[in-house]
Amino acid sequence: MSTLAAFRRVASRASIIRSAGQWATPVSAETRSPLLMKFQPFSSKAVPPVISQQRAQSTVTAEEEDAAAESSEDLAELANKLDQTHLDEAHMSNNTGSEVQDFTSNKEKSGTPSPWAVFDAWGAGEGISEPLSDEEEGILSKESVMIPTTEEERALLPDESDILQTYDKLLKRKSSVHFGYPYNLMYNHEELYEFMKYSINNLGDPYITSNYGVHSRQFECSVVDFFAKLWNMKPDSYWGYVTTCGTEGNLHGILLARECHPDGILYSSKETHYSIFKAARYYRMDAKSIPTLPMGEIDYDALASEISKNLDRPVIINVNIGTTVKGAVDNLDRILRILKMLNVPRERYHIHCDGALFAMMMPFVDWAPIISFEKPIDSIAVSGHKMLGCPMPCGIALSRKEHVKKVEQRIDYLNSVDTTIMGSRNGQAALFLWYSLRKKGIAGIKRDVV
């Protein structure tokens, strides 16, 4: 019996009797996807293609460059010296000319303007669905899709089937010119359609089964385990759950940071996704919007300067792994060096990574910075409906297990504990993510990325 067939039988039975229970379908070692091998960090001996192209245009020979690289100091030591030089200066310059914004009491929208949802003015060729006619637009108007309260009102409205057929045509049109949004629309979940008839709810903690029997926790925990392995988390050291989106993952990560450091200051670049500063407003946290470098990553001099002014308070840093517009990746190693040189001890700082898109891609890209919880990362959030592809918004939140204990509360009527942002949680999303990961595997994901 297949995994889905077994789950179908259990879900059907649980829907009828509403019984509590746990189930799991064993997976043999032969069917498990192999763990992704770690990529080696950049070295002078391993030259990425882009550098090879630059060499071709240079008047210096490759042999001369290699000889110079061999005789030079270790790159990490050199970077440390450069950072120390900046910190030793009486005035830390800001090459962007921008000022640090303090969002402690600023209620305006924070983050970057979105270029999304614009029409593909370049023309997309074949495969574009025709736009709706005026008549079809009328079928989807606010007046037509209203919910009638009397039979007289119903008689004046289009039939539900006509409305849905027109809506399907609209979605085909919108999806065929899906310009700007970084979504992977190449997926097929037909095998899961019949599970939509079940109200699958993972309410409560993903690891502590509630008294609601129709859940997909075994699939959710499998998804969390996959990402924990991908980001080098040790067994029994992590906690995570499937979220509704990347924003929820950020809200959860920043909440844990606030609970660990109630008087901490949140630092993040001005090109950070708006959900980070939304979290700061929700949780009444002091937050600093740090200027960015031309390519979009955080201005490290400005960050060091701001931290040095507030060494009496804990440091909470959001590290962007792909900003909304430019796709900029903040250099985690350089940020860690700044904290080290400012003598900020480990227990006085907290690092959250917003990896909504790129955290799913970078482990499969040569020469990309390594995302690893072997480094002092405290939490990470990633979207599931973007790179992986899913018909519903979803994501994954991962953190170190000890941090979650600070927000855990026992809920008696659930027979579980409250550790997540949401109470009732979409069990369908966990099932869809599990299905995509099982079908694609490591090789399939890498093929989509590269």
Steps between C-alpha positions, in 0.01 A plus 500: 500500500641844406556777755217711358262206492571424864455865594173510306358213704606651832375849411164362391459300821612790720257736329212273600585423862708812583733279697837605630799310383839497339606315192806483287589316185850354521733589219785265424855625483507413131219745418637794695660782303876518559621793702641785304877506515647813648654745259852614574551869586672723249877466475763648273555159343138452402417767243134557409412559134439873544857549625630291211322740261655798676843339465449468127459877478794579729857579393627290791549132421318227692834363620595839645164526677533151646851575621381817667206319658726227639729756666221717638358483849198290580186670364319477831790662687518774240127567536540515877775758467293712263202491733721584799642798313148631443410454865817671623417818311356781712222555248343209314410621155183411318563479128131519416442841650176375656410535863397213725126500544363432845170311480433504873200728459468525122162358401549541126547201273857374507693303243541530127250595230380199302536487120275194487168455322601706197407397146769334288551792262771311311253248366515139606439320171278196464304342781338822618130464571267756348375776731143487625228665301292780648219252559734262685642785703145579602444142620790546744397847615428569865128522427496163321690301759304637795338244730121536474283508809166466320371300203426823318866599521611153389282517188693809384844344540707274271508128579784380722631268228522787251685712755752225576559423130573866437721518806696199374555680170619810689749296702638336186550846354668637813722196538612513136641850554617443856773762469691617808393255768771240570261204503569153364177413315637174359336254734243222488312399812212312338565199724412716801172645371282244678647605837334839462178342622654463847530781754866432582598723792840486674385718788740514790868413506625287209675258736222461760186349353178677595164332552398581142566184303490634143852635468816460290762538770709207380537673163567837662777361720652328197512835316663668800755217526593544133581867541680441829733258321539739208618775738720275717296491819584227747230244587288598802641856493232662286130578491291610204162503332329564168375857485249683283776703331845652543353791693368268771846344524650845550239591761583181689877545474492861621259403781752244625772764481290743703425234762869409527606868516206716620710818499687424176517726196409358159740591217412434137574660165265754346437257211369238740157349436229703670401209726813547714410858593138393533617253766688778677180708513287207614742413779583863590870451436759767438619454142766657278471510120861487380603651163603263222788470257434555128434128439239494778677327787527665838761775549739327741672820615165658585391182680819490707462868583143458623579193707799675659270781615272256683730241653304519826210319330480157332535479123228345283595482132289398203725362226346514154553199276362665190331841528163560337608708199875460450545149636784623720656264753646640819842358585438303820869432560584868482217584740632238742847654478353840586336354810825330598710811459249703701530235774131413493479160675286221352239530774452868412400464134234319298507440124191434288533426128228602256552247223156523340635415154877453490543281808335224297730562203844584637591151626486390136697790347876474457701771681195621692541584870434197717186500714578289803384483860854401585533879501325695779167533318194495727212474254416503130186542290445386141205499262370171363285632216781685323801290406343163579156578360164450669142603412459666841724747687712317755844498658726352763622648827801340668672594824712360777285293734596681820361832371151359446469411867474873573166527315355156576169489689289197586145504352292242682201481266734428206703246696803672345714810545490839330831580330396629157368835375176347376272270701325298230758422232451384143582130492460499122808721461721254686371216283563695178852598605580142598373376164714749305814416696447124467432521127784741419764381741837672526576443132168646387532812714853561375381458143232768559758735652782470249 
